[in-house]
Amino acid sequence: MSPLAARPALDRIAVLGAGSWGTTYAKVLADAGRDVVLWARRESVAAGIRASRTNEAYLRGIVLPDNLYATSDVDEALDGVDAVALGVPSQSMRENLTVFRDSIPVGVPVISLAKGVEIGTGLRMSEVISRVGHIEEPRVVVLTGPNLAVEIAQNRPTASVLACVDHAIAVQVQKACATGYFRPYTITDVIGAEIAGTGKNVIALACGIADGLQLGLNTAASLMTRGLNELSRLGQALGADPATFAGLAGLGDLVATCSSPLSRNRTLGGRLAVGMGLDAAVAAAGGQVAEGVVSCRSMRDLAHRHGIDMPITEAVFNVCYRHMAPADMIRSLMDRPHTPE
């Protein structure tokens, strides 16, 4: 039996990071009956939540439950908790863990809400958490799937995935966050879950570009399908289960992120398509992170290291960092040599 399987229920949980997704997951946990502490980097955000029960900076108009407490004090947030969720952006995960790690209680599950591959190292977020946070691999649980924060915060039904190499730990977290509107499933394929969750943001950028160019649903469907194919090939090269890419972590997340106007990555792609430069397009997001901008770099590097051809990822990288015109991006994909599917 897993050493954590015998632990008591996860009743008190800290969520570190009060952005839109961190705040939403904190609300899910509170609605599931947990006692939740939400850590915000800025005291003004924490104070606003305490005073108004809303996070107007990142989740405007959503009333947060009374059993959710906000603080900007890391030690206060982590004091006596049964589990910790990390809701900070992927590229700042390493820096934040150097602050968090000494305060995270020994032995508790650590839930990763971040979707990304670290630039430079090529490490997935679970690997960064394990190595930098000194967290044993079986304690790291990856939450992924079609998780558009605003819809979940509005109690609209969704299914998600909790991936952990120790299935008992995934089940433990599953019980802690299941609600009438949030249905988590469990898998043990952490690699597949993270590659799918990272790569779908890149494909969503491509779909946003296609939408901004008014190319229609055939183009979007083609990008999603071929995008899923290249993510699956990279995942399998790293040891992932192909079935993961046909599930919620793969197809489910891809469809939501590539299709919804709530998707920051799809929206940013649309801005690029109409001629807005990358810096201006990012600035127009008002502080909200579009992970696909950095993920096209890290995923491209990972693909090159493993000899995997990822033409859509390469094309998005060229638009973002090599000044390729969006229309030329689509043309480059259409003009590739013909091959079997």
Tab-separated table of C-alpha atoms in Angstrom:
chain	number	residue	atom	x	y	z
A	1	MET	CA	0.000	0.000	0.000
A	2	SER	CA	1.152	3.505	-0.761
A	3	PRO	CA	2.560	5.249	2.337
A	4	LEU	CA	0.237	8.179	1.651
A	5	ALA	CA	-2.842	6.026	1.107
A	6	ALA	CA	-3.195	5.573	4.858
A	7	ARG	CA	-3.167	9.314	5.525
A	8	PRO	CA	-6.359	10.965	6.738
A	9	ALA	CA	-8.546	12.824	4.256
A	10	LEU	CA	-7.129	15.964	2.678
A	11	ASP	CA	-9.198	18.439	4.669
A	12	ARG	CA	-6.970	21.526	4.705
A	13	ILE	CA	-5.320	22.491	1.425
A	14	ALA	CA	-3.156	25.440	0.392
A	15	VAL	CA	-3.246	26.848	-3.135
A	16	LEU	CA	-0.155	28.900	-3.932
A	17	GLY	CA	-0.911	31.396	-6.677
A	18	ALA	CA	-4.024	33.570	-6.900
A	19	GLY	CA	-4.287	33.974	-10.653
A	20	SER	CA	-7.467	32.959	-12.459
A	21	TRP	CA	-6.762	29.204	-12.405
A	22	GLY	CA	-5.302	29.106	-8.895
A	23	THR	CA	-8.289	31.029	-7.546
A	24	THR	CA	-10.709	28.816	-9.471
A	25	TYR	CA	-9.158	25.606	-8.156
A	26	ALA	CA	-9.224	27.029	-4.637
A	27	LYS	CA	-12.949	27.636	-5.123
A	28	VAL	CA	-13.416	24.051	-6.382
A	29	LEU	CA	-11.685	22.692	-3.277
A	30	ALA	CA	-13.769	24.912	-1.008
A	31	ASP	CA	-16.985	23.868	-2.760
A	32	ALA	CA	-15.888	20.256	-2.224
A	33	GLY	CA	-15.881	20.958	1.510
A	34	ARG	CA	-12.160	21.513	2.083
A	35	ASP	CA	-10.718	24.222	4.287
A	36	VAL	CA	-8.693	26.246	1.758
A	37	VAL	CA	-5.930	28.816	2.138
A	38	LEU	CA	-5.141	30.784	-1.036
A	39	TRP	CA	-1.734	32.474	-1.180
A	40	ALA	CA	-1.405	35.632	-3.253
A	41	ARG	CA	1.950	37.213	-4.003
A	42	ARG	CA	0.477	40.687	-3.524
A	43	GLU	CA	-1.157	41.588	-0.224
A	44	SER	CA	-3.596	43.843	-2.083
A	45	VAL	CA	-5.051	40.791	-3.859
A	46	ALA	CA	-5.283	38.800	-0.619
A	47	ALA	CA	-6.840	41.716	1.240
A	48	GLY	CA	-9.361	42.226	-1.554
A	49	ILE	CA	-10.445	38.595	-1.344
A	50	ARG	CA	-10.804	38.782	2.424
A	51	ALA	CA	-12.824	42.001	2.233
A	52	SER	CA	-15.126	41.315	-0.727
A	53	ARG	CA	-14.976	37.506	-1.238
A	54	THR	CA	-13.922	38.199	-4.845
A	55	ASN	CA	-10.650	38.304	-6.768
A	56	GLU	CA	-11.414	41.243	-9.015
A	57	ALA	CA	-7.900	41.285	-10.484
A	58	TYR	CA	-8.149	37.802	-12.018
A	59	LEU	CA	-11.669	36.362	-11.610
A	60	ARG	CA	-14.038	39.290	-11.682
A	61	GLY	CA	-17.584	38.805	-10.448
A	62	ILE	CA	-17.110	35.340	-8.916
A	63	VAL	CA	-18.068	35.133	-5.239
A	64	LEU	CA	-15.685	32.891	-3.322
A	65	PRO	CA	-16.850	30.540	-0.529
A	66	ASP	CA	-16.512	31.484	3.132
A	67	ASN	CA	-14.256	28.463	3.778
A	68	LEU	CA	-11.594	29.999	1.505
A	69	TYR	CA	-9.121	32.287	3.260
A	70	ALA	CA	-6.559	34.434	1.444
A	71	THR	CA	-3.130	35.511	2.664
A	72	SER	CA	0.149	36.833	1.281
A	73	ASP	CA	2.159	35.065	4.007
A	74	VAL	CA	3.602	31.778	2.667
A	75	ASP	CA	4.251	30.307	6.096
A	76	GLU	CA	0.705	31.087	7.196
A	77	ALA	CA	-0.689	29.527	4.025
A	78	LEU	CA	1.270	26.289	4.459
A	79	ASP	CA	0.872	25.864	8.197
A	80	GLY	CA	-0.680	22.479	8.961
A	81	VAL	CA	-2.015	21.738	5.487
A	82	ASP	CA	-2.702	18.217	4.193
A	83	ALA	CA	-1.879	19.046	0.546
A	84	VAL	CA	-0.463	21.892	-1.535
A	85	ALA	CA	-1.493	23.033	-5.028
A	86	LEU	CA	1.002	25.072	-7.051
A	87	GLY	CA	-0.744	27.624	-9.255
A	88	VAL	CA	2.182	29.780	-10.347
A	89	PRO	CA	3.194	30.200	-14.039
A	90	SER	CA	5.389	27.446	-15.443
A	91	GLN	CA	8.445	29.578	-16.171
A	92	SER	CA	8.492	30.991	-12.622
A	93	MET	CA	7.929	27.611	-10.961
A	94	ARG	CA	11.630	27.096	-10.192
A	95	GLU	CA	12.023	30.535	-8.621
A	96	ASN	CA	8.882	30.154	-6.522
A	97	LEU	CA	9.838	26.690	-5.303
A	98	THR	CA	13.044	28.031	-3.804
A	99	VAL	CA	10.775	30.177	-1.619
A	100	PHE	CA	8.082	27.568	-0.943
A	101	ARG	CA	10.012	24.338	-0.455
A	102	ASP	CA	11.202	24.772	3.119
A	103	SER	CA	7.659	25.555	4.256
A	104	ILE	CA	5.831	22.730	2.447
A	105	PRO	CA	4.909	20.098	5.066
A	106	VAL	CA	6.795	16.816	4.783
A	107	GLY	CA	4.979	13.988	3.024
A	108	VAL	CA	1.934	15.825	1.698
A	109	PRO	CA	0.692	15.540	-1.916
A	110	VAL	CA	1.750	18.436	-4.155
A	111	ILE	CA	-0.662	19.249	-6.989
A	112	SER	CA	0.710	20.952	-10.100
A	113	LEU	CA	-1.698	23.324	-11.832
A	114	ALA	CA	0.968	24.618	-14.239
A	115	LYS	CA	1.111	23.543	-17.879
A	116	GLY	CA	4.541	24.008	-19.379
A	117	VAL	CA	8.040	22.753	-20.123
A	118	GLU	CA	10.877	24.770	-18.636
A	119	ILE	CA	12.872	26.752	-21.171
A	120	GLY	CA	16.526	25.722	-21.253
A	121	THR	CA	16.281	22.538	-19.216
A	122	GLY	CA	13.398	20.873	-21.074
A	123	LEU	CA	12.004	19.695	-17.750
A	124	ARG	CA	8.293	19.118	-17.333
A	125	MET	CA	6.691	20.864	-14.352
A	126	SER	CA	6.477	17.675	-12.285
A	127	GLU	CA	10.225	17.226	-12.795
A	128	VAL	CA	10.912	20.821	-11.710
A	129	ILE	CA	8.742	20.306	-8.629
A	130	SER	CA	10.553	17.098	-7.713
A	131	ARG	CA	14.080	18.373	-8.286
A	132	VAL	CA	13.823	21.949	-7.082
A	133	GLY	CA	11.162	21.460	-4.438
A	134	HIS	CA	12.751	18.265	-3.088
A	135	ILE	CA	9.400	16.502	-3.507
A	136	GLU	CA	9.394	12.738	-4.103
A	137	GLU	CA	7.929	11.825	-7.507
A	138	PRO	CA	5.003	9.778	-6.107
A	139	ARG	CA	3.802	12.862	-4.202
A	140	VAL	CA	3.405	15.012	-7.332
A	141	VAL	CA	-0.069	15.063	-8.884
A	142	VAL	CA	-0.684	16.815	-12.209
A	143	LEU	CA	-4.105	18.395	-12.772
A	144	THR	CA	-4.971	18.879	-16.423
A	145	GLY	CA	-7.799	18.629	-18.935
A	146	PRO	CA	-10.361	21.079	-20.366
A	147	ASN	CA	-10.005	23.602	-17.552
A	148	LEU	CA	-11.136	27.025	-18.766
A	149	ALA	CA	-11.048	28.821	-15.441
A	150	VAL	CA	-14.007	31.184	-15.879
A	151	GLU	CA	-16.396	28.415	-16.892
A	152	ILE	CA	-15.408	26.263	-13.925
A	153	ALA	CA	-15.668	29.234	-11.568
A	154	GLN	CA	-19.226	29.698	-12.853
A	155	ASN	CA	-19.984	26.092	-11.795
A	156	ARG	CA	-20.343	24.890	-15.386
A	157	PRO	CA	-19.791	21.096	-15.522
A	158	THR	CA	-16.368	19.844	-16.586
A	159	ALA	CA	-14.267	16.699	-16.346
A	160	SER	CA	-10.538	16.811	-15.616
A	161	VAL	CA	-7.598	14.477	-15.074
A	162	LEU	CA	-5.339	13.909	-12.073
A	163	ALA	CA	-2.117	12.174	-13.146
A	164	CYS	CA	0.235	10.613	-10.607
A	165	VAL	CA	2.605	7.657	-10.753
A	166	ASP	CA	1.124	6.592	-7.407
A	167	HIS	CA	-2.521	5.919	-8.215
A	168	ALA	CA	-3.553	5.958	-4.552
A	169	ILE	CA	-2.372	9.539	-4.221
A	170	ALA	CA	-4.316	10.574	-7.316
A	171	VAL	CA	-7.434	8.988	-5.822
A	172	GLN	CA	-6.832	10.837	-2.570
A	173	VAL	CA	-6.736	14.171	-4.387
A	174	GLN	CA	-9.691	13.125	-6.539
A	175	LYS	CA	-11.842	12.683	-3.433
A	176	ALA	CA	-10.714	16.061	-2.116
A	177	CYS	CA	-11.761	18.112	-5.160
A	178	ALA	CA	-14.777	16.348	-6.681
A	179	THR	CA	-17.920	18.482	-6.767
A	180	GLY	CA	-21.237	18.479	-8.593
A	181	TYR	CA	-19.662	20.509	-11.390
A	182	PHE	CA	-16.022	19.323	-11.295
A	183	ARG	CA	-15.486	15.624	-12.074
A	184	PRO	CA	-11.823	14.496	-11.871
A	185	TYR	CA	-10.604	11.198	-13.322
A	186	THR	CA	-7.286	9.533	-12.470
A	187	ILE	CA	-4.435	8.209	-14.619
A	188	THR	CA	-0.816	7.245	-13.956
A	189	ASP	CA	0.638	8.697	-17.184
A	190	VAL	CA	2.235	11.897	-15.897
A	191	ILE	CA	4.411	12.326	-19.009
A	192	GLY	CA	1.472	12.181	-21.402
A	193	ALA	CA	-0.644	14.484	-19.267
A	194	GLU	CA	2.068	17.141	-19.142
A	195	ILE	CA	3.088	16.993	-22.797
A	196	ALA	CA	-0.542	17.208	-23.881
A	197	GLY	CA	-1.283	20.017	-21.439
A	198	THR	CA	1.718	22.023	-22.560
A	199	GLY	CA	1.449	21.471	-26.277
A	200	LYS	CA	-2.248	22.264	-26.603
A	201	ASN	CA	-1.455	25.923	-25.832
A	202	VAL	CA	0.821	26.036	-28.872
A	203	ILE	CA	-1.828	24.493	-31.108
A	204	ALA	CA	-4.368	26.966	-29.721
A	205	LEU	CA	-2.120	29.809	-30.837
A	206	ALA	CA	-2.117	28.319	-34.344
A	207	CYS	CA	-5.919	27.999	-34.280
A	208	GLY	CA	-6.214	31.586	-33.097
A	209	ILE	CA	-4.057	32.715	-36.011
A	210	ALA	CA	-6.243	30.732	-38.421
A	211	ASP	CA	-9.386	32.241	-36.904
A	212	GLY	CA	-7.931	35.745	-37.126
A	213	LEU	CA	-7.254	35.107	-40.811
A	214	GLN	CA	-10.884	33.961	-41.179
A	215	LEU	CA	-9.871	30.606	-42.627
A	216	GLY	CA	-12.852	28.662	-41.297
A	217	LEU	CA	-13.561	25.445	-39.398
A	218	ASN	CA	-11.836	23.070	-41.814
A	219	THR	CA	-8.533	24.802	-41.113
A	220	ALA	CA	-9.136	24.785	-37.362
A	221	ALA	CA	-10.077	21.078	-37.387
A	222	SER	CA	-7.009	20.259	-39.459
A	223	LEU	CA	-4.715	22.133	-37.075
A	224	MET	CA	-6.246	20.463	-34.029
A	225	THR	CA	-6.030	16.975	-35.499
A	226	ARG	CA	-2.506	17.302	-36.840
A	227	GLY	CA	-1.494	19.147	-33.695
A	228	LEU	CA	-2.694	16.272	-31.557
A	229	ASN	CA	-0.707	13.931	-33.796
A	230	GLU	CA	2.568	15.785	-33.236
A	231	LEU	CA	2.000	16.056	-29.476
A	232	SER	CA	1.293	12.331	-29.314
A	233	ARG	CA	4.481	11.499	-31.224
A	234	LEU	CA	6.588	13.590	-28.876
A	235	GLY	CA	4.860	12.132	-25.853
A	236	GLN	CA	5.433	8.567	-27.002
A	237	ALA	CA	9.103	9.318	-27.634
A	238	LEU	CA	9.329	10.392	-23.985
A	239	GLY	CA	7.522	7.292	-22.729
A	240	ALA	CA	3.884	8.428	-22.618
A	241	ASP	CA	0.857	6.188	-23.136
A	242	PRO	CA	-0.720	6.941	-26.567
A	243	ALA	CA	-4.191	6.535	-25.032
A	244	THR	CA	-3.655	9.653	-22.919
A	245	PHE	CA	-3.793	11.835	-26.015
A	246	ALA	CA	-7.249	10.529	-26.912
A	247	GLY	CA	-8.605	11.392	-23.461
A	248	LEU	CA	-9.392	14.480	-21.414
A	249	ALA	CA	-5.736	15.459	-20.994
A	250	GLY	CA	-5.201	15.339	-24.752
A	251	LEU	CA	-8.210	15.716	-27.033
A	252	GLY	CA	-10.457	17.214	-24.349
A	253	ASP	CA	-8.065	19.995	-23.375
A	254	LEU	CA	-7.104	20.632	-26.995
A	255	VAL	CA	-10.688	21.128	-28.171
A	256	ALA	CA	-11.535	23.504	-25.321
A	257	THR	CA	-8.400	25.598	-25.637
A	258	CYS	CA	-8.449	25.792	-29.420
A	259	SER	CA	-12.168	26.583	-29.689
A	260	SER	CA	-13.131	28.899	-26.850
A	261	PRO	CA	-12.973	32.699	-26.969
A	262	LEU	CA	-12.054	32.413	-23.273
A	263	SER	CA	-8.745	30.796	-24.257
A	264	ARG	CA	-5.915	33.287	-23.781
A	265	ASN	CA	-3.732	31.421	-26.282
A	266	ARG	CA	-6.380	31.350	-29.006
A	267	THR	CA	-7.102	35.028	-28.382
A	268	LEU	CA	-3.435	35.947	-28.603
A	269	GLY	CA	-3.131	34.053	-31.882
A	270	GLY	CA	-5.994	36.112	-33.258
A	271	ARG	CA	-4.188	39.307	-32.316
A	272	LEU	CA	-1.057	38.138	-34.104
A	273	ALA	CA	-3.102	37.325	-37.197
A	274	VAL	CA	-4.332	40.903	-37.581
A	275	GLY	CA	-0.795	42.290	-37.488
A	276	MET	CA	-0.248	43.007	-33.819
A	277	GLY	CA	3.352	42.376	-32.759
A	278	LEU	CA	4.110	39.771	-30.104
A	279	ASP	CA	4.929	42.266	-27.349
A	280	ALA	CA	1.787	44.266	-28.035
A	281	ALA	CA	-0.349	41.136	-28.206
A	282	VAL	CA	0.987	39.915	-24.871
A	283	ALA	CA	0.503	43.354	-23.307
A	284	ALA	CA	-3.096	43.417	-24.528
A	285	ALA	CA	-3.771	40.364	-22.337
A	286	GLY	CA	-3.603	42.677	-19.309
A	287	GLY	CA	-1.214	40.588	-17.236
A	288	GLN	CA	-2.859	37.234	-17.989
A	289	VAL	CA	-0.263	34.661	-19.095
A	290	ALA	CA	-0.631	32.953	-22.487
A	291	GLU	CA	1.603	29.942	-21.911
A	292	GLY	CA	1.786	29.034	-25.589
A	293	VAL	CA	4.174	31.915	-26.273
A	294	VAL	CA	6.889	30.332	-24.147
A	295	SER	CA	5.752	26.757	-24.712
A	296	CYS	CA	6.372	26.958	-28.455
A	297	ARG	CA	10.033	27.580	-27.577
A	298	SER	CA	10.400	24.862	-24.950
A	299	MET	CA	8.373	22.262	-26.871
A	300	ARG	CA	10.314	22.993	-30.047
A	301	ASP	CA	13.596	22.520	-28.182
A	302	LEU	CA	12.345	19.261	-26.666
A	303	ALA	CA	11.277	17.988	-30.082
A	304	HIS	CA	14.682	18.823	-31.574
A	305	ARG	CA	16.456	16.971	-28.750
A	306	HIS	CA	14.459	13.837	-29.471
A	307	GLY	CA	14.378	14.101	-33.260
A	308	ILE	CA	10.596	14.563	-33.484
A	309	ASP	CA	9.151	16.564	-36.377
A	310	MET	CA	6.561	19.047	-35.035
A	311	PRO	CA	5.680	21.328	-37.955
A	312	ILE	CA	2.843	23.276	-36.301
A	313	THR	CA	4.933	23.975	-33.213
A	314	GLU	CA	7.817	25.033	-35.469
A	315	ALA	CA	5.533	27.314	-37.457
A	316	VAL	CA	4.111	29.000	-34.340
A	317	PHE	CA	7.660	29.534	-33.077
A	318	ASN	CA	8.541	31.189	-36.380
A	319	VAL	CA	5.614	33.607	-36.075
A	320	CYS	CA	6.390	34.475	-32.455
A	321	TYR	CA	10.176	34.715	-32.629
A	322	ARG	CA	11.274	34.906	-36.267
A	323	HIS	CA	8.768	37.465	-37.553
A	324	MET	CA	7.067	35.087	-39.975
A	325	ALA	CA	3.814	36.574	-41.268
A	326	PRO	CA	0.773	34.590	-40.052
A	327	ALA	CA	-0.425	33.986	-43.618
A	328	ASP	CA	3.011	32.598	-44.454
A	329	MET	CA	2.756	30.279	-41.464
A	330	ILE	CA	-0.348	28.645	-42.914
A	331	ARG	CA	1.243	28.512	-46.368
A	332	SER	CA	4.352	26.818	-44.961
A	333	LEU	CA	2.214	24.079	-43.446
A	334	MET	CA	0.227	23.542	-46.641
A	335	ASP	CA	3.363	23.406	-48.816
A	336	ARG	CA	5.097	20.662	-46.816
A	337	PRO	CA	5.906	17.405	-48.689
A	338	HIS	CA	2.951	15.062	-48.984
A	339	THR	CA	3.060	12.009	-46.703
A	340	PRO	CA	0.745	9.273	-45.410
A	341	GLU	CA	-1.344	10.331	-42.434
